[in-house]
Amino acid sequence: DTEVTQTPKHLVMGMTNKKSLKCEQHMGHRAMYWYKQKAKKPPELMFVYSYEKLSINESVPSRFSPECPNSSLLNLHLHALQPEDSALYLCASSLKETGGGANQPQHFGDGTRLSIL
Amino acid sequence: AQKVTQAQTEISVVEKEDVTLDCVYETRDTTYYLFWYKQPPSGELVFLIRRNSFDEQNEISGRYSWNFQKSTSSFNFTITASQVVDSAVYFCALSSGSARQLTFGSGTQLTVLP
């Protein structure tokens, strides 16, 4: 079983809906990540939170809104999404922020498969 | 700029065959870290190994082994006696000082046939 838990596993929503994706980890990790992954492609980084503060926003459209209520939880609020936003959304965590030469492996959840009608 | 290249898009083998997945990386940094992840159809990326740029020792873990060669900027992954459960997409990734995020290769889809 993965130590990073994502809910829901599947989500179908219309373009006018508002929904949220949730991610939880209890490994004491202080960095958490949202990735978007299209079929047959590698994950694309969307956001990074480090010590509950937004560290990286990879120019993601404002219809995606991240939130980190505490060190164990990460949410992604969705509003007015487009069909091209259909993808697998992966959450990950690491002891400290990876990148910049850091050596911390990221641990991923199972993802949420999102379909926009 | 840093880059990870996995030239093999898809590989298909028969169970019990050995298979090597290639990974070539580019970075100007002298300190960096390389990772391999496995992504089965369920979606989760499973962390397999981390290697730092100062440690060129090869590593073996059960049927898995990794060959790190700085001279050719490669970090290849070999599965010995492959099994159907090894079927997945495998990603190689790089973390180095000049980039703020992990750089993934494009992935290799491995199919092990019974």
Coordinates of N, CA and C in Angstrom, one line a residue:
Chain A
D1 N 0.8 -1.2 0.0 CA 0.0 0.0 0.0 C 0.9 1.3 0.0
T2 N 0.4 2.3 -0.8 CA 1.2 3.5 -0.8 C 1.1 4.2 0.5
E3 N 2.1 5.0 0.9 CA 2.1 5.8 2.1 C 1.5 7.2 1.8
V4 N 1.3 7.5 0.6 CA 0.6 8.8 0.2 C -0.8 8.4 -0.3
T5 N -1.8 8.9 0.3 CA -3.2 8.5 0.0 C -3.8 9.7 -0.7
Q6 N -4.4 9.3 -1.9 CA -5.1 10.3 -2.7 C -6.6 9.9 -2.8
T7 N -7.5 10.9 -2.7 CA -8.9 10.7 -2.9 C -9.5 11.8 -3.7
P8 N -10.4 11.6 -4.6 CA -10.9 10.2 -5.0 C -10.0 9.5 -6.0
K9 N -10.2 8.3 -6.2 CA -9.4 7.6 -7.2 C -9.8 8.0 -8.6
H10 N -11.1 8.2 -8.8 CA -11.6 8.6 -10.1 C -12.6 9.8 -9.9
L11 N -12.6 10.7 -10.9 CA -13.5 11.8 -10.8 C -13.9 12.2 -12.2
V12 N -15.2 12.3 -12.4 CA -15.8 12.8 -13.6 C -16.5 14.1 -13.3
M13 N -16.2 15.2 -14.0 CA -16.9 16.4 -13.7 C -17.2 17.2 -15.0
G14 N -18.2 18.0 -14.9 CA -18.5 18.9 -16.0 C -17.6 20.2 -15.9
M15 N -17.6 20.9 -17.0 CA -16.8 22.1 -17.0 C -17.2 23.2 -16.1
T16 N -18.4 23.1 -15.6 CA -18.8 24.2 -14.7 C -18.7 23.8 -13.2
N17 N -18.4 22.5 -13.0 CA -18.3 22.0 -11.6 C -17.2 22.6 -10.8
K18 N -17.3 22.5 -9.5 CA -16.2 22.7 -8.6 C -16.0 21.5 -7.8
K19 N -14.7 21.0 -7.7 CA -14.4 19.8 -7.0 C -13.0 20.0 -6.4
S20 N -12.7 19.1 -5.5 CA -11.3 19.1 -4.9 C -10.7 17.7 -4.9
L21 N -9.4 17.7 -5.1 CA -8.6 16.5 -4.9 C -7.9 16.6 -3.6
K22 N -7.8 15.4 -2.9 CA -7.1 15.5 -1.6 C -5.9 14.5 -1.6
C23 N -5.0 14.9 -0.8 CA -3.7 14.1 -0.6 C -3.3 14.1 0.8
E24 N -2.9 13.0 1.3 CA -2.5 12.9 2.7 C -1.3 12.0 2.9
Q25 N -0.4 12.4 3.7 CA 0.8 11.6 4.1 C 1.1 11.8 5.5
H26 N 1.6 10.7 6.1 CA 1.9 10.7 7.6 C 3.3 10.2 7.8
M27 N 4.2 10.6 6.8 CA 5.6 10.2 6.9 C 6.5 11.3 7.5
G28 N 5.9 12.4 7.9 CA 6.7 13.5 8.4 C 7.4 14.3 7.4
H29 N 6.9 14.1 6.1 CA 7.6 14.8 5.0 C 7.1 16.3 5.0
R30 N 8.0 17.2 4.6 CA 7.7 18.6 4.7 C 7.6 19.2 3.3
A31 N 7.7 18.4 2.3 CA 7.5 18.9 0.9 C 6.4 18.1 0.3
M32 N 5.5 18.7 -0.4 CA 4.4 18.0 -1.1 C 4.3 18.6 -2.5
Y33 N 3.8 17.7 -3.4 CA 3.8 18.1 -4.8 C 2.5 17.7 -5.5
W34 N 2.1 18.5 -6.5 CA 1.1 18.0 -7.4 C 1.7 17.9 -8.8
Y35 N 1.4 16.8 -9.5 CA 1.8 16.6 -10.8 C 0.6 16.3 -11.7
K36 N 0.7 16.6 -13.0 CA -0.3 16.2 -13.9 C 0.4 15.2 -14.9
Q37 N -0.3 14.1 -15.2 CA 0.3 13.2 -16.2 C -0.7 12.8 -17.2
K38 N -0.4 13.0 -18.5 CA -1.2 12.6 -19.6 C -0.7 11.2 -20.0
A39 N -1.5 10.5 -20.7 CA -1.2 9.1 -21.1 C 0.1 9.1 -21.9
K40 N 0.9 8.1 -21.6 CA 2.2 7.9 -22.3 C 3.2 9.0 -22.2
K41 N 3.0 9.8 -21.1 CA 4.0 11.0 -20.9 C 4.5 10.9 -19.5
P42 N 5.6 11.5 -19.2 CA 6.1 11.6 -17.8 C 5.2 12.6 -17.0
P43 N 5.3 12.5 -15.7 CA 4.6 13.5 -14.9 C 5.1 14.9 -15.2
E44 N 4.2 15.9 -15.1 CA 4.6 17.3 -15.3 C 4.3 18.0 -13.9
L45 N 5.3 18.7 -13.4 CA 5.1 19.3 -12.1 C 4.2 20.5 -12.3
M46 N 3.3 20.6 -11.3 CA 2.3 21.7 -11.2 C 2.7 22.7 -10.1
F47 N 2.7 22.1 -8.9 CA 3.0 22.9 -7.7 C 3.9 22.2 -6.7
V48 N 4.6 22.9 -5.9 CA 5.4 22.4 -4.8 C 5.1 23.2 -3.6
Y49 N 4.8 22.5 -2.5 CA 4.8 23.2 -1.2 C 5.9 22.7 -0.3
S50 N 6.6 23.6 0.3 CA 7.7 23.3 1.2 C 7.4 23.9 2.5
Y51 N 7.3 23.1 3.6 CA 7.0 23.6 4.9 C 5.7 24.5 4.9
E52 N 4.7 23.9 4.1 CA 3.4 24.4 4.0 C 3.3 25.8 3.3
K53 N 4.4 26.2 2.7 CA 4.3 27.4 1.9 C 4.5 27.0 0.4
L54 N 3.8 27.7 -0.5 CA 3.9 27.5 -1.9 C 5.3 27.9 -2.4
S55 N 6.1 26.9 -2.9 CA 7.4 27.1 -3.3 C 7.6 27.2 -4.8
I56 N 6.8 26.4 -5.5 CA 6.9 26.5 -7.0 C 5.4 26.4 -7.6
N57 N 5.2 27.3 -8.5 CA 3.9 27.2 -9.3 C 4.4 27.3 -10.7
E58 N 4.3 26.2 -11.4 CA 4.8 26.1 -12.8 C 3.8 26.7 -13.8
S59 N 3.5 28.0 -13.6 CA 2.6 28.7 -14.5 C 1.3 27.9 -14.8
V60 N 0.7 27.4 -13.7 CA -0.5 26.6 -13.9 C -1.7 27.6 -13.9
P61 N -2.7 27.3 -14.8 CA -3.9 28.2 -14.9 C -4.6 28.3 -13.6
S62 N -5.2 29.4 -13.4 CA -5.8 29.7 -12.1 C -7.1 28.8 -11.8
R63 N -7.5 28.1 -12.8 CA -8.6 27.2 -12.5 C -8.2 26.0 -11.7
F64 N -6.9 25.9 -11.4 CA -6.3 24.9 -10.5 C -5.8 25.8 -9.3
S65 N -6.3 25.4 -8.1 CA -5.9 26.2 -6.9 C -5.4 25.3 -5.8
P66 N -4.1 25.3 -5.5 CA -3.6 24.4 -4.5 C -3.8 25.0 -3.1
E67 N -3.8 24.1 -2.1 CA -4.0 24.5 -0.7 C -3.2 23.5 0.2
C68 N -2.5 24.0 1.1 CA -1.8 23.1 2.1 C -2.2 23.4 3.5
P69 N -3.3 22.8 4.0 CA -3.8 23.2 5.3 C -2.9 22.9 6.5
N70 N -2.1 21.8 6.3 CA -1.1 21.5 7.3 C 0.0 20.6 6.7
S71 N 0.9 20.2 7.5 CA 2.1 19.5 6.9 C 1.7 18.1 6.3
S72 N 0.5 17.6 6.7 CA 0.2 16.3 6.2 C -0.8 16.3 5.0
L73 N -1.4 17.4 4.8 CA -2.5 17.5 3.8 C -2.2 18.4 2.7
L74 N -2.6 18.0 1.5 CA -2.5 18.9 0.3 C -3.8 18.7 -0.5
N75 N -4.4 19.8 -0.9 CA -5.6 19.8 -1.7 C -5.3 20.5 -3.0
L76 N -6.1 20.1 -4.0 CA -6.1 20.8 -5.3 C -7.6 21.1 -5.6
H77 N -7.9 22.4 -5.6 CA -9.3 22.8 -5.9 C -9.4 23.0 -7.4
L78 N -10.5 22.5 -8.0 CA -10.7 22.6 -9.4 C -12.0 23.3 -9.7
H79 N -11.9 24.2 -10.7 CA -13.1 25.0 -11.1 C -13.0 25.4 -12.5
A80 N -14.1 25.2 -13.2 CA -14.2 25.6 -14.6 C -13.1 24.9 -15.5
L81 N -12.9 23.6 -15.3 CA -11.8 22.9 -16.1 C -12.3 22.7 -17.5
Q82 N -11.3 22.5 -18.3 CA -11.4 22.3 -19.8 C -11.2 20.8 -20.1
P83 N -11.7 20.3 -21.2 CA -11.5 18.9 -21.5 C -10.0 18.5 -21.6
E84 N -9.2 19.4 -21.9 CA -7.7 19.1 -22.0 C -7.1 18.9 -20.6
D85 N -7.9 19.2 -19.6 CA -7.4 19.0 -18.2 C -7.6 17.5 -17.8
S86 N -8.3 16.7 -18.6 CA -8.4 15.3 -18.3 C -7.1 14.7 -18.2
A87 N -6.8 14.0 -17.1 CA -5.4 13.4 -16.9 C -5.4 12.7 -15.6
L88 N -4.2 12.1 -15.3 CA -4.0 11.5 -14.0 C -3.3 12.6 -13.2
Y89 N -3.8 12.9 -12.0 CA -3.2 13.9 -11.1 C -2.6 13.1 -9.9
L90 N -1.2 13.3 -9.8 CA -0.5 12.6 -8.8 C 0.0 13.6 -7.8
C91 N -0.1 13.1 -6.5 CA 0.5 13.8 -5.4 C 1.7 13.1 -5.0
A92 N 2.7 13.8 -4.5 CA 3.9 13.2 -4.0 C 4.4 13.9 -2.8
S93 N 5.2 13.3 -2.0 CA 5.8 14.0 -0.8 C 7.3 13.5 -0.7
S94 N 8.1 14.4 -0.1 CA 9.5 14.0 0.2 C 9.9 14.7 1.5
L95 N 11.0 14.2 2.1 CA 11.4 14.7 3.4 C 11.6 16.2 3.3
K96 N 12.3 16.6 2.3 CA 12.5 18.0 2.0 C 12.3 18.2 0.5
E97 N 12.3 19.4 0.0 CA 12.0 19.6 -1.4 C 13.1 19.0 -2.3
T98 N 12.7 18.3 -3.3 CA 13.6 17.7 -4.2 C 13.8 18.7 -5.3
G99 N 15.0 18.5 -6.0 CA 15.3 19.5 -7.0 C 16.4 20.5 -6.4
G100 N 17.1 21.2 -7.2 CA 18.1 22.0 -6.7 C 19.3 21.2 -6.2
G101 N 19.4 20.0 -6.7 CA 20.4 19.1 -6.2 C 20.1 18.3 -5.0
A102 N 18.9 18.4 -4.5 CA 18.5 17.7 -3.3 C 18.4 16.2 -3.6
N103 N 18.6 15.4 -2.6 CA 18.6 13.9 -2.9 C 17.4 13.2 -2.4
Q104 N 16.4 13.9 -2.0 CA 15.3 13.2 -1.3 C 14.4 12.6 -2.4
P105 N 14.2 11.3 -2.3 CA 13.2 10.7 -3.3 C 11.8 11.1 -3.0
Q106 N 11.0 11.3 -4.0 CA 9.6 11.6 -3.8 C 8.8 10.3 -3.8
H107 N 7.8 10.3 -2.9 CA 6.9 9.1 -2.8 C 5.6 9.5 -3.3
F108 N 5.1 8.7 -4.2 CA 3.8 9.1 -4.9 C 2.6 8.3 -4.4
G109 N 1.5 9.0 -4.6 CA 0.2 8.3 -4.4 C -0.2 7.6 -5.6
D110 N -1.4 6.9 -5.6 CA -2.0 6.2 -6.7 C -2.5 7.1 -7.8
G111 N -2.8 8.4 -7.4 CA -3.3 9.3 -8.3 C -4.8 9.4 -8.4
T112 N -5.3 10.4 -9.0 CA -6.8 10.6 -9.3 C -6.9 10.7 -10.8
R113 N -7.7 9.8 -11.3 CA -8.0 9.9 -12.8 C -9.2 10.8 -13.0
L114 N -8.9 11.9 -13.6 CA -9.9 13.0 -13.8 C -10.3 13.0 -15.2
S115 N -11.6 13.0 -15.4 CA -12.2 13.2 -16.7 C -13.1 14.4 -16.7
I116 N -13.0 15.3 -17.7 CA -13.8 16.5 -17.8 C -14.7 16.3 -19.0
L117 N -16.0 16.4 -18.8 CA -17.0 16.2 -19.8 C -17.3 17.5 -20.5
Chain B
A1 N 21.1 23.7 -18.7 CA 19.9 22.9 -18.8 C 20.2 21.5 -18.5
Q2 N 19.2 20.8 -17.9 CA 19.4 19.3 -17.7 C 18.4 18.6 -18.5
K3 N 18.7 17.3 -18.8 CA 17.9 16.5 -19.7 C 18.1 15.0 -19.3
V4 N 17.0 14.3 -19.5 CA 17.1 12.8 -19.3 C 16.5 12.2 -20.5
T5 N 17.3 11.3 -21.1 CA 16.8 10.6 -22.3 C 16.6 9.1 -22.1
Q6 N 15.4 8.6 -22.4 CA 15.2 7.2 -22.4 C 14.8 6.9 -23.8
A7 N 15.7 6.4 -24.6 CA 15.5 6.2 -26.0 C 14.5 5.1 -26.3
Q8 N 14.4 4.1 -25.4 CA 13.5 3.0 -25.7 C 12.1 3.4 -25.3
T9 N 11.2 3.5 -26.2 CA 9.9 3.9 -25.9 C 9.1 2.7 -25.3
E10 N 9.3 1.5 -26.0 CA 8.6 0.3 -25.6 C 9.5 -0.9 -25.8
I11 N 9.5 -1.8 -24.8 CA 10.3 -3.0 -24.9 C 9.3 -4.2 -24.6
S12 N 9.4 -5.2 -25.3 CA 8.6 -6.4 -25.1 C 9.6 -7.6 -24.9
V13 N 9.4 -8.4 -23.9 CA 10.3 -9.6 -23.7 C 9.4 -10.7 -23.2
V14 N 9.9 -11.9 -23.3 CA 9.2 -13.1 -22.8 C 9.7 -13.3 -21.4
E15 N 8.8 -13.8 -20.6 CA 9.1 -14.1 -19.2 C 10.4 -14.9 -19.1
K16 N 11.2 -14.5 -18.1 CA 12.5 -15.1 -17.7 C 13.7 -14.6 -18.5
E17 N 13.4 -13.7 -19.5 CA 14.5 -13.1 -20.2 C 15.0 -11.9 -19.4
D18 N 16.3 -11.6 -19.6 CA 16.9 -10.4 -19.0 C 16.6 -9.2 -19.9
V19 N 16.4 -8.0 -19.3 CA 16.1 -6.8 -20.1 C 16.8 -5.6 -19.4
T20 N 17.4 -4.8 -20.3 CA 18.1 -3.6 -19.8 C 17.4 -2.3 -20.3
L21 N 17.1 -1.4 -19.4 CA 16.4 -0.2 -19.7 C 17.5 0.9 -19.7
D22 N 17.6 1.7 -20.8 CA 18.7 2.7 -20.8 C 18.2 4.0 -20.4
C23 N 19.2 4.8 -19.8 CA 18.9 6.1 -19.3 C 20.2 6.9 -19.5
V24 N 20.1 8.0 -20.3 CA 21.3 8.9 -20.5 C 20.9 10.3 -20.0
Y25 N 21.8 10.9 -19.3 CA 21.4 12.2 -18.7 C 22.4 13.3 -19.1
E26 N 22.0 14.5 -19.0 CA 22.8 15.7 -19.2 C 22.7 16.7 -18.1
T27 N 23.8 17.1 -17.5 CA 23.8 18.2 -16.5 C 25.2 18.8 -16.5
R28 N 25.2 20.1 -16.2 CA 26.5 20.7 -16.0 C 27.0 20.7 -14.5
D29 N 26.1 20.3 -13.7 CA 26.4 20.2 -12.2 C 27.3 19.0 -11.9
T30 N 28.2 19.2 -10.9 CA 29.1 18.1 -10.5 C 28.4 17.2 -9.5
T31 N 27.4 17.8 -8.7 CA 26.7 17.1 -7.7 C 25.3 16.9 -8.3
Y32 N 24.8 15.7 -8.3 CA 23.5 15.4 -8.8 C 23.0 14.0 -8.3
Y33 N 21.8 13.8 -8.5 CA 21.2 12.5 -8.0 C 20.3 11.9 -9.1
L34 N 20.4 10.7 -9.3 CA 19.6 10.0 -10.3 C 18.6 9.0 -9.6
F35 N 17.5 8.9 -10.2 CA 16.4 8.0 -9.6 C 15.8 7.1 -10.7
W36 N 15.3 6.0 -10.3 CA 14.4 5.2 -11.1 C 13.1 5.0 -10.4
Y37 N 12.0 5.1 -11.2 CA 10.7 4.9 -10.7 C 10.0 3.9 -11.6
K38 N 9.1 3.1 -11.0 CA 8.3 2.1 -11.7 C 6.8 2.6 -11.6
Q39 N 6.1 2.6 -12.8 CA 4.7 3.0 -12.7 C 3.9 1.9 -13.3
P40 N 3.3 1.0 -12.5 CA 2.4 0.0 -13.0 C 1.1 0.6 -13.5
P41 N 0.2 -0.2 -14.1 CA -1.1 0.3 -14.6 C -1.9 1.0 -13.5
S42 N -1.7 0.6 -12.3 CA -2.5 1.3 -11.2 C -2.3 2.8 -11.1
G43 N -1.1 3.2 -11.6 CA -0.9 4.6 -11.6 C 0.2 5.2 -10.7
E44 N 0.4 4.5 -9.5 CA 1.4 5.0 -8.6 C 2.8 4.9 -9.1
L45 N 3.6 5.9 -8.9 CA 5.0 5.8 -9.2 C 5.8 5.2 -8.0
V46 N 6.4 4.1 -8.2 CA 7.1 3.5 -7.1 C 8.6 3.8 -7.2
F47 N 9.1 4.3 -6.1 CA 10.6 4.7 -6.0 C 11.4 3.4 -6.0
L48 N 12.4 3.2 -6.9 CA 13.2 2.0 -6.9 C 14.6 2.3 -6.3
I49 N 15.2 3.3 -6.8 CA 16.6 3.6 -6.4 C 17.0 5.0 -6.5
R50 N 18.0 5.5 -5.7 CA 18.6 6.8 -5.8 C 20.1 6.5 -5.9
R51 N 20.8 7.3 -6.7 CA 22.2 7.2 -6.8 C 22.8 8.6 -6.9
N52 N 23.9 8.9 -6.1 CA 24.5 10.2 -6.2 C 25.7 10.2 -7.1
S53 N 26.1 11.3 -7.6 CA 27.1 11.4 -8.6 C 28.5 11.0 -8.2
F54 N 28.7 10.9 -6.9 CA 30.0 10.5 -6.4 C 30.1 9.1 -6.1
D55 N 29.1 8.3 -6.3 CA 29.1 6.9 -6.0 C 28.8 6.1 -7.3
E56 N 29.9 5.6 -7.9 CA 29.7 4.9 -9.2 C 29.6 3.4 -9.0
Q57 N 29.5 2.9 -7.7 CA 29.3 1.5 -7.5 C 28.0 1.0 -8.1
N58 N 28.1 -0.1 -8.8 CA 26.8 -0.7 -9.2 C 26.1 -1.3 -8.1
E59 N 24.8 -1.4 -8.2 CA 23.9 -1.9 -7.1 C 23.0 -3.0 -7.6
I60 N 22.9 -3.9 -6.7 CA 22.0 -5.1 -7.0 C 21.0 -5.2 -5.9
S61 N 19.7 -5.4 -6.3 CA 18.7 -5.6 -5.3 C 17.8 -6.7 -5.9
G62 N 18.0 -7.9 -5.4 CA 17.2 -9.1 -6.0 C 17.5 -9.2 -7.4
R63 N 16.4 -9.2 -8.2 CA 16.5 -9.3 -9.7 C 16.9 -8.0 -10.4
Y64 N 16.9 -6.9 -9.6 CA 17.2 -5.6 -10.2 C 18.7 -5.3 -10.0
S65 N 19.2 -4.6 -11.0 CA 20.6 -4.1 -10.9 C 20.7 -2.8 -11.7
W66 N 21.6 -2.0 -11.2 CA 21.8 -0.7 -11.8 C 23.3 -0.4 -12.2
N67 N 23.5 0.1 -13.3 CA 24.9 0.3 -13.8 C 25.0 1.8 -14.0
F68 N 25.8 2.5 -13.2 CA 26.0 3.9 -13.3 C 27.4 4.2 -13.9
Q69 N 27.5 4.9 -15.0 CA 28.7 5.2 -15.6 C 28.8 6.7 -15.9
K70 N 29.6 7.4 -15.2 CA 29.7 8.9 -15.4 C 30.4 9.2 -16.7
S71 N 31.3 8.3 -17.1 CA 32.0 8.5 -18.4 C 31.1 8.6 -19.6
T72 N 30.0 7.9 -19.5 CA 29.0 7.9 -20.6 C 27.7 8.6 -20.2
S73 N 27.7 9.1 -19.0 CA 26.4 9.8 -18.5 C 25.2 8.9 -18.6
S74 N 25.4 7.7 -18.1 CA 24.3 6.7 -18.2 C 24.1 6.0 -16.9
F75 N 22.8 5.7 -16.7 CA 22.4 5.0 -15.5 C 21.4 4.0 -15.9
N76 N 21.9 2.8 -16.3 CA 21.0 1.8 -16.9 C 20.5 0.8 -15.8
F77 N 19.4 0.3 -16.1 CA 18.6 -0.6 -15.2 C 18.4 -1.9 -15.8
T78 N 18.8 -3.0 -15.2 CA 18.6 -4.4 -15.7 C 17.7 -5.2 -14.8
I79 N 16.8 -5.8 -15.4 CA 15.9 -6.8 -14.7 C 16.3 -8.2 -15.2
T80 N 16.7 -9.0 -14.2 CA 17.1 -10.4 -14.6 C 15.9 -11.3 -14.4
A81 N 15.8 -12.3 -15.3 CA 14.7 -13.2 -15.2 C 13.4 -12.5 -15.0
S82 N 13.0 -11.7 -16.0 CA 11.8 -10.9 -15.9 C 10.6 -11.7 -15.6
Q83 N 9.6 -11.0 -15.0 CA 8.4 -11.7 -14.6 C 7.2 -10.8 -15.2
V84 N 6.1 -11.4 -15.3 CA 4.9 -10.6 -15.8 C 4.6 -9.4 -15.0
V85 N 4.9 -9.5 -13.7 CA 4.6 -8.4 -12.7 C 5.6 -7.2 -12.9
D86 N 6.6 -7.4 -13.7 CA 7.5 -6.3 -14.0 C 7.0 -5.4 -15.1
S87 N 5.9 -5.8 -15.7 CA 5.3 -5.0 -16.8 C 4.9 -3.7 -16.2
A88 N 5.4 -2.6 -16.7 CA 5.1 -1.2 -16.2 C 5.8 -0.2 -17.1
V89 N 5.6 1.0 -16.8 CA 6.4 2.1 -17.4 C 7.5 2.5 -16.4
Y90 N 8.7 2.5 -16.8 CA 9.8 2.9 -16.0 C 10.4 4.2 -16.3
F91 N 10.5 5.1 -15.3 CA 11.0 6.4 -15.5 C 12.4 6.6 -14.8
C92 N 13.3 7.2 -15.5 CA 14.6 7.7 -15.0 C 14.4 9.2 -14.7
A93 N 15.0 9.6 -13.6 CA 14.9 11.1 -13.2 C 16.2 11.6 -12.7
L94 N 16.3 12.9 -12.8 CA 17.6 13.6 -12.4 C 17.3 14.8 -11.5
S95 N 18.0 14.9 -10.4 CA 17.9 16.1 -9.6 C 19.3 16.7 -9.5
S96 N 19.4 18.0 -9.9 CA 20.8 18.7 -9.8 C 20.6 20.1 -9.5
G97 N 21.6 20.8 -9.1 CA 21.5 22.1 -8.5 C 21.0 23.2 -9.4
S98 N 21.2 23.0 -10.7 CA 20.8 24.0 -11.6 C 19.3 24.0 -12.0
A99 N 18.6 23.1 -11.5 CA 17.1 23.0 -11.8 C 16.4 22.8 -10.5
R100 N 15.2 23.5 -10.4 CA 14.5 23.5 -9.1 C 13.6 22.3 -9.0
Q101 N 13.5 21.5 -10.0 CA 12.6 20.4 -9.9 C 13.2 19.1 -10.5
L102 N 12.6 18.0 -10.2 CA 13.1 16.7 -10.7 C 12.8 16.7 -12.3
T103 N 13.8 16.3 -13.0 CA 13.6 16.1 -14.5 C 13.4 14.6 -14.8
F104 N 12.3 14.3 -15.4 CA 12.0 13.0 -15.8 C 12.4 12.7 -17.2
G105 N 12.7 11.4 -17.5 CA 12.8 11.0 -18.9 C 11.4 10.7 -19.4
S106 N 11.3 10.3 -20.6 CA 10.0 10.1 -21.2 C 9.4 8.8 -20.9
G107 N 10.2 7.9 -20.3 CA 9.7 6.6 -19.8 C 9.8 5.5 -20.8
T108 N 10.0 4.3 -20.3 CA 10.0 3.1 -21.2 C 8.9 2.2 -20.7
Q109 N 8.1 1.8 -21.7 CA 7.0 0.8 -21.4 C 7.6 -0.6 -21.6
L110 N 7.6 -1.3 -20.5 CA 8.1 -2.7 -20.5 C 6.9 -3.6 -20.4
T111 N 6.8 -4.5 -21.4 CA 5.8 -5.6 -21.4 C 6.5 -6.9 -21.3
V112 N 6.2 -7.7 -20.3 CA 6.7 -9.0 -20.1 C 5.6 -10.0 -20.4
L113 N 5.8 -10.8 -21.4 CA 4.8 -11.8 -21.9 C 5.0 -13.1 -21.2
P114 N 3.9 -13.8 -20.9 CA 4.0 -15.1 -20.2 C 4.5 -16.2 -21.2

